[in-house]
Each structure stands twice: as C-alpha cells, then as structure tokens.
XYZ file of C-alpha atoms in Angstrom:
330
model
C -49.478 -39.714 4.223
C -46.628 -37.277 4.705
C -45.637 -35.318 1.882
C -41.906 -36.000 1.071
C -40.980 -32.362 1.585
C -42.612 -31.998 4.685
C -41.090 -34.815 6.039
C -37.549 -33.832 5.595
C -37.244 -31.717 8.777
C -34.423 -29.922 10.487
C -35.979 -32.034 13.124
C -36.292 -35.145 11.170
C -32.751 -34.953 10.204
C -31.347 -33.940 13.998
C -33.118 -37.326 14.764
C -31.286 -39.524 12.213
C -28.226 -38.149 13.206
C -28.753 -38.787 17.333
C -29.793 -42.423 16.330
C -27.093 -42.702 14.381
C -24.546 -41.462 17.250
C -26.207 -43.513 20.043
C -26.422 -46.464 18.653
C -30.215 -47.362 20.081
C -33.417 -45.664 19.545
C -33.225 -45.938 23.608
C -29.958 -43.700 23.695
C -31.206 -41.066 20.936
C -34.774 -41.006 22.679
C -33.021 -40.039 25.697
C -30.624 -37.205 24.126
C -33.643 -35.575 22.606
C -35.758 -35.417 25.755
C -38.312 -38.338 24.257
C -39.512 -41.740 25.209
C -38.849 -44.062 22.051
C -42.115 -45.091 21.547
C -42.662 -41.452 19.984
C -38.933 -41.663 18.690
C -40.212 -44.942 16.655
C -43.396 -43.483 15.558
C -41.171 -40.899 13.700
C -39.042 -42.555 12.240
C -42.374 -44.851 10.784
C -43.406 -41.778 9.514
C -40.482 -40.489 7.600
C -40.238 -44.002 6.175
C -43.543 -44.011 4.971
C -43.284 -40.463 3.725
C -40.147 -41.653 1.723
C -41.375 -45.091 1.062
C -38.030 -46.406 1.829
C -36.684 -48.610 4.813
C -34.018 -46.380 6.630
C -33.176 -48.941 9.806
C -33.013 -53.017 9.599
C -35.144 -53.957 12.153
C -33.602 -57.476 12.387
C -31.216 -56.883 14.716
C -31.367 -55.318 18.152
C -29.473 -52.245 17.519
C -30.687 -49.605 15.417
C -28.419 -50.562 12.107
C -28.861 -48.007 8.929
C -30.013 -49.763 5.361
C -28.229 -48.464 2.404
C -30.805 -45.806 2.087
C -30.885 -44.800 5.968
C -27.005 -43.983 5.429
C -27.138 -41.579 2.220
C -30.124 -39.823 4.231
C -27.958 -39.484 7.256
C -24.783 -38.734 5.028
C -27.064 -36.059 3.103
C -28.958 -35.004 6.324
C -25.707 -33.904 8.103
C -24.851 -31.828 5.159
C -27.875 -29.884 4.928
C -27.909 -29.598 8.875
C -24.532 -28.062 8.570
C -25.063 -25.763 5.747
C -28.501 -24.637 7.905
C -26.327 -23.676 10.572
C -23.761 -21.799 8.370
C -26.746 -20.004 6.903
C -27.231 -18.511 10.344
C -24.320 -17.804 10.984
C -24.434 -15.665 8.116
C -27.254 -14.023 8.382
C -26.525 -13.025 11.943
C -23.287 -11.510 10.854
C -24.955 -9.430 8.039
C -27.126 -8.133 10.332
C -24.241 -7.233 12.351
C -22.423 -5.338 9.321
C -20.264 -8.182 7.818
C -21.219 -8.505 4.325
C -21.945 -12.039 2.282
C -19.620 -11.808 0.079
C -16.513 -8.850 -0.733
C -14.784 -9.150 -3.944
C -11.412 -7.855 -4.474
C -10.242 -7.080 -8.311
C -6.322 -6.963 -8.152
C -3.883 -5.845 -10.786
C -1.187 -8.337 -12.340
C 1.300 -5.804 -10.562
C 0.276 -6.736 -7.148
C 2.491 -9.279 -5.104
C -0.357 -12.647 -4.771
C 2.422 -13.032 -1.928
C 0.918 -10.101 0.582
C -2.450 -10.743 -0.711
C -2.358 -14.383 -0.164
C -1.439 -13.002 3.507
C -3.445 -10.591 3.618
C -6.457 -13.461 2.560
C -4.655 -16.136 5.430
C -5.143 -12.700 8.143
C -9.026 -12.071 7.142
C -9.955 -15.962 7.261
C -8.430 -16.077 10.683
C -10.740 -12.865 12.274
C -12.775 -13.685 15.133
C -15.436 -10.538 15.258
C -17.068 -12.466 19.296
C -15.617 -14.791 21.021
C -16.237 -18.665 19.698
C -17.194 -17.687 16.094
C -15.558 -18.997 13.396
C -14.879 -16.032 11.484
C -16.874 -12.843 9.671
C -18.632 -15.191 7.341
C -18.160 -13.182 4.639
C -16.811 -15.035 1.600
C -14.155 -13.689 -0.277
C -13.835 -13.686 -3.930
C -9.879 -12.859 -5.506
C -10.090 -12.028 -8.839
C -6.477 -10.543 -10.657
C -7.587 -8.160 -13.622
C -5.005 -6.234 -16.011
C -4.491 -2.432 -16.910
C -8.357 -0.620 -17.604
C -9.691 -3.970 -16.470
C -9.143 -3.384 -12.549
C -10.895 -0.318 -13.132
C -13.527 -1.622 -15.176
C -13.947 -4.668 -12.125
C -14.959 -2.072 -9.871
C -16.757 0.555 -11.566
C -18.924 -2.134 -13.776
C -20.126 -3.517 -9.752
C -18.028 -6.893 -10.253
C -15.380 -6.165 -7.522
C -15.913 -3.917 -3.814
C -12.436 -3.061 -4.120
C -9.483 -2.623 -6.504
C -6.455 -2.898 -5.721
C -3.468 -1.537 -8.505
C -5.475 0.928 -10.479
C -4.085 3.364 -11.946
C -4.100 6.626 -9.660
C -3.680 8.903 -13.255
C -7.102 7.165 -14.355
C -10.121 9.652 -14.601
C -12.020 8.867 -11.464
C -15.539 7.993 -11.672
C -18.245 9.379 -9.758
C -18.988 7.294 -6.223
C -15.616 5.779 -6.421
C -12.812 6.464 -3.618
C -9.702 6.103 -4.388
C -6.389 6.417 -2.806
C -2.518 5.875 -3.650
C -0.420 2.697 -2.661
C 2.847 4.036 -4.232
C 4.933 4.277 -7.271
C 6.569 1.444 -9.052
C 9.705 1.653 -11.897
C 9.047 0.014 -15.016
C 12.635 -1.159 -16.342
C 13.352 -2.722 -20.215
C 14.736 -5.903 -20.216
C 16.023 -8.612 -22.490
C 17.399 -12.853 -22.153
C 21.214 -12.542 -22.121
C 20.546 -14.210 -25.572
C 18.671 -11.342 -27.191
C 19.302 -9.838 -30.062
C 19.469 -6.560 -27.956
C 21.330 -7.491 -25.227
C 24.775 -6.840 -26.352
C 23.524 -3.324 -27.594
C 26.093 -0.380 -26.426
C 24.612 2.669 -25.176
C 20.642 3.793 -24.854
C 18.308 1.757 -27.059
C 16.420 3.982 -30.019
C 13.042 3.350 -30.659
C 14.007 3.231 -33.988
C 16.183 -0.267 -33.134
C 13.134 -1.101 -30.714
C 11.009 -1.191 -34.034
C 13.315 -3.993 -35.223
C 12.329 -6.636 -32.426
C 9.359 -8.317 -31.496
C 7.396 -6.960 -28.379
C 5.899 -8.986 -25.702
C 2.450 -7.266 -24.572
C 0.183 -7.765 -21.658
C -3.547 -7.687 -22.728
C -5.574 -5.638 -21.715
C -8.617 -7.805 -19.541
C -10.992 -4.749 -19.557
C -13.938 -5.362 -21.883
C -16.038 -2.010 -22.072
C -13.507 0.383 -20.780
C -10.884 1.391 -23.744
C -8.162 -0.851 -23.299
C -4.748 0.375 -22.889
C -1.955 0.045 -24.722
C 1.391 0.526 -22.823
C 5.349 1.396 -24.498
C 4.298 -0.358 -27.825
C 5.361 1.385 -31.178
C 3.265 1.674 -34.254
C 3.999 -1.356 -36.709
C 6.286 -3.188 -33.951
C 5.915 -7.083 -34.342
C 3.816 -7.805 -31.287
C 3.578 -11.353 -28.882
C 0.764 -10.731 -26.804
C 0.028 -13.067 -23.576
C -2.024 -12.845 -20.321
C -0.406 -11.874 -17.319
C 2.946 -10.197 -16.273
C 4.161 -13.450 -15.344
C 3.293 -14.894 -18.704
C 4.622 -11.631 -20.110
C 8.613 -12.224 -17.661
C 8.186 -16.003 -19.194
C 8.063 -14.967 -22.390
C 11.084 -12.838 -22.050
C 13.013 -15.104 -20.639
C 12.851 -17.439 -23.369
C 14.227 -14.671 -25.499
C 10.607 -14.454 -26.917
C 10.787 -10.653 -27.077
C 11.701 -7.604 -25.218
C 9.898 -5.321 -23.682
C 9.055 -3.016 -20.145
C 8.318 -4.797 -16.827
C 7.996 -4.490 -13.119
C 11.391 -4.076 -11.537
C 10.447 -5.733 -8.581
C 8.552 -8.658 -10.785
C 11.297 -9.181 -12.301
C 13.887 -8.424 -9.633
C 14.924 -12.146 -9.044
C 15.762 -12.199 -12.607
C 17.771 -9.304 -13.101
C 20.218 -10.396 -10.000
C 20.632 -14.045 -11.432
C 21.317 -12.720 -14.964
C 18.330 -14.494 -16.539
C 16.970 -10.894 -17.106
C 19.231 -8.075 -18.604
C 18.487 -4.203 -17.781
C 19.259 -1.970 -20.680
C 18.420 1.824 -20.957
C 16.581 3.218 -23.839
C 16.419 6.694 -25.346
C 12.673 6.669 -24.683
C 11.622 7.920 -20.515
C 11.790 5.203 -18.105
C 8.192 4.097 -16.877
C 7.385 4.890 -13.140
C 3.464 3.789 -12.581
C 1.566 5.773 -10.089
C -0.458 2.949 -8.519
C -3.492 2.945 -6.061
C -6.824 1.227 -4.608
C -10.192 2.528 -5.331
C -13.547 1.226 -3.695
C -16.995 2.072 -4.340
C -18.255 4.714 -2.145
C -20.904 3.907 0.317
C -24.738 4.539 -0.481
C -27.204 5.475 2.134
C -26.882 3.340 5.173
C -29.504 0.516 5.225
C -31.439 0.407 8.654
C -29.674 -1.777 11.731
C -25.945 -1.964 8.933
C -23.046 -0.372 9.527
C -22.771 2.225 6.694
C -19.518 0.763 5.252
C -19.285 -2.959 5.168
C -17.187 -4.261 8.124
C -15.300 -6.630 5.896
C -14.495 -3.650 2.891
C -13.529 -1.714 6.144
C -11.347 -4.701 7.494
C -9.663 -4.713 3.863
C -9.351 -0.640 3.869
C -7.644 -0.933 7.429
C -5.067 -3.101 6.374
C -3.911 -0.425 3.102
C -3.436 2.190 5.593
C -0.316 0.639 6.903
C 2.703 1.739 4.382
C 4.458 -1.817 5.547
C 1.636 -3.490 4.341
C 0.845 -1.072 0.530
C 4.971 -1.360 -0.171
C 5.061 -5.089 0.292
C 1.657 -5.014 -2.067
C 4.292 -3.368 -4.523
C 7.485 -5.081 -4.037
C 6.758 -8.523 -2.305
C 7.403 -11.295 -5.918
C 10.194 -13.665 -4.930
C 9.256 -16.813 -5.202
C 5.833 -16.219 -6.733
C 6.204 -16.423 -10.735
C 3.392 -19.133 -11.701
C 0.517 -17.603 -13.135
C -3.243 -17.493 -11.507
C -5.956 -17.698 -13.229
C-alpha cells in the first residue's frame, strides 16, 4: 500500500480539485489529458493510502464525503502556497529578497509609511506578476532602539535614527532632515499660565512625561529630563501627546506630532530658558556584503525602499505628515 505521504501529491491534489470543478470523473479525466478508468484507479489509491472514503459512489456524479471536502479544502491551500513558493523563489533569484524589514522611529509619520507600504505592495517587477514577493515586516522602535534594530541584524533599514549617533562599521547612513522639538502643556497645567521663559528650576517642580527608550543592549537615551524630576514614563510619542493632554505632565515633543494640537488649543507652546530641541534625523541601512553569485548586489526591494528616500517630497512628509494619525501601533 501507498504510504500516506507519498500519496499526497501536487498531482494527487491537482486531481481532487479538477474532479471537484467538473463535476464527473468523465469531465476531470478529460481536463487532465486521461481516460477515467486511470482517473478512478487514482483516486482508489489515495483512498486506500488514506484509508478514508473521499467520493460517495452512490450517486452518479462524483459527490465529496465529509472527508473528500477537508482534503480538497486543505489540498487547494497547499496547492496555492506551492505556487507562492515559486513565485518566490524565482524572484530571489532575480534579486528581490524574502523578506525586508524596516525599523522606524516613533517620530516618523505611519501616514507616508503606510503609503509608502500601499506603493511597494502594488509593484509589478514583469508583466502579470503579482508583486516582488518580498514580505515586508514594519516594526516602529524608539530613540537607541532604531539603531539598535539595525545594527543588532533585526531590521534592513532604519528609518529616524539619529544622524549625531556614532556610526557603526558596515552601516550607511544618510539624513532625512531636521525636526523642532517644542515644550508644551494642557491649557489646564499648572505651567500654562506661566509668564515669560520657563526655568529649569520651575521645570523641577512638575512631573515629566518620558518616552522609553525600546533599545535593549545599546545605552538607552535619556532626552530633556532633569535630575530628581518626578517622571511618567509611557511607550510611544503618541502615548507620550496623550498623556499631556490629559494634563498628565509636561514635557518636549514633535512640533509637527503635535501640530493639530497646538492650533486647536488642546496643546499650549511655552518657551523655556533651557535651548529649544531641533533633532537631526536620518535612515541608515546595512551596507552590502560581497555579492552572492546570479543576485543583484543590493537587494532590489532595500533598493526600491532607498529610491523612494531620495525624493525630498517624500523624506519631509516622513517628518511632517501626523494629522489624523494619533492612535498608537504596536
């Protein structure tokens, strides 16, 4: 007898499936190029190699049991993911990688990357294909931890590091742009109502709200926090703007996070004696190692990704692109 995994056959599965379409061994027999005497015989055989009944023979027509339809269901599946498996591979051989991660500060706009995601889904490399095949992987880090993404080998590229960060060796990296930090308050805050530039002295008095660090072996940083200040410390910028907003503490954020805010007067702008923050900000990728035989020496989707930051449209709306996108991702 048939073992069980030898009978479960690209072939064996096409067949199910043609029956299954047709109707009649008669009709699938003829699709395949058989007569269905030898269709019949098959099917016998994968039966017996299952030990299960996968057509009721009581009728004329070629109905499915209860087991025929989970192998069919199961069958076109596997067939499917067989395909997309070659698709794959083809394209790998053809430069696109199998998967490209992309590490991406809190202090990007999701907005333009969600774009910039809908725009790489949508390629056609040939005519007729479905796209690169190259999954993508989004992953939002904070502070030391988009460096630490990219240098530890978890992400291909990195988008919002910062440019004044000691570069590592094999690492490219290039600037996006510079975005203002600005100090900000609820209208309800303690501080709001303060006349002229804030001390750090008064900033001592008031609770801070903190972004953590996400970088786990790199030093994490710690950004416009003073020694002994009461701290609140949450997980994203977003978190961080909530936080604020509900007069939870005060502290530095991204104008343009926080832009939307400010011009509705949920967010208040006051100076302080300290220097205004201005980040330097750029996008760093992991330089290419000697070119494996019959691959392009830089992945085609990397170099897809690395196309699209040379436009300065496309790296200031990475920057300054928030409105209407304040929920938090995981």
């Amino acid at each position: 007898m048939m073992k069980r995994h030898n009978a479960l056959t690209p072939d064996a599965l096409a067949m199910m499936d043609a029956i299954a379409r047709c109707g009649s061994f008669a009709a699938a027999a003829r699709e395949l190029g058989k007569v269905p005497s030898a269709l019949t015989y098959s099917v016998r055989q994968l039966e017996d190699a299952l030990d299960v009944l996968l057509f009721d023979r009581r009728s004329g027509q070629a109905k499915l049991t209860a087991a025929g339809e989970e192998l069919l269901s199961e069958g076109r599946r596997l067939l499917a993911e067989m395909e997309a498996v070659a698709h794959r591979v083809r394209r790998v051989a053809g430069g696109w990688e199998t998967q490209l991660t992309v590490a991406m500060d809190g202090i990007i706009s999701r907005l333009t990357m969600f774009e910039l995601c809908e725009a790489f889904f949508a390629l056609r490399p040939t005519p007729g294909q479905d796209g690169p095949g190259t999954r993508l992987r989004l992953r939002t880090e904070v502070l030391a931890g988009t460096w630490e993404a990219l240098v530890s080998g978890q992400a291909d590229l990195a988008i919002g590091v910062d440019v004044d960060h000691a570069v590592p060796a094999g690492i490219e990296l290039r600037t996006l742009g510079e975005l203002d930090f600005v100090f900000a308050v609820a209208p309800h805050h303690a501080l709001a109502g303060h006349d002229g530039p804030i001390s750090d002295a008064e900033l001592l008095k008031h609770r801070a709200v903190a972004v953590a660090d996400s970088a786990q072996r790199l030093t994490p940083l710690t950004v416009n926090l003073l020694p002994g200040q009461d701290v609140f410390t949450v997980a994203s910028l977003q978190a961080k703007i909530e936080a604020q907003l509900r007069c939870l503490g005060c502290g530095f954020v991204p104008e343009p996070l926080a832009r939307e805010h400010i011009r509705a007067g949920r967010l208040v702008v006051k100076a302080t004696q300290r220097k205004q923050t201005r980040a330097r900000v750029g996008y760093a990728w992991r330089a290419s190692a000697a070119p494996q035989p019959r691959k392009a020496p830089q992945g085609l989707a990397l170099q897809w990704w690395l196309d699209q930051l040379q436009s300065p449209a496309t790296r200031q709306a990475l920057l300054e692109r928030h409105a209407g996108m304040v929920t938090p991702v995981d």
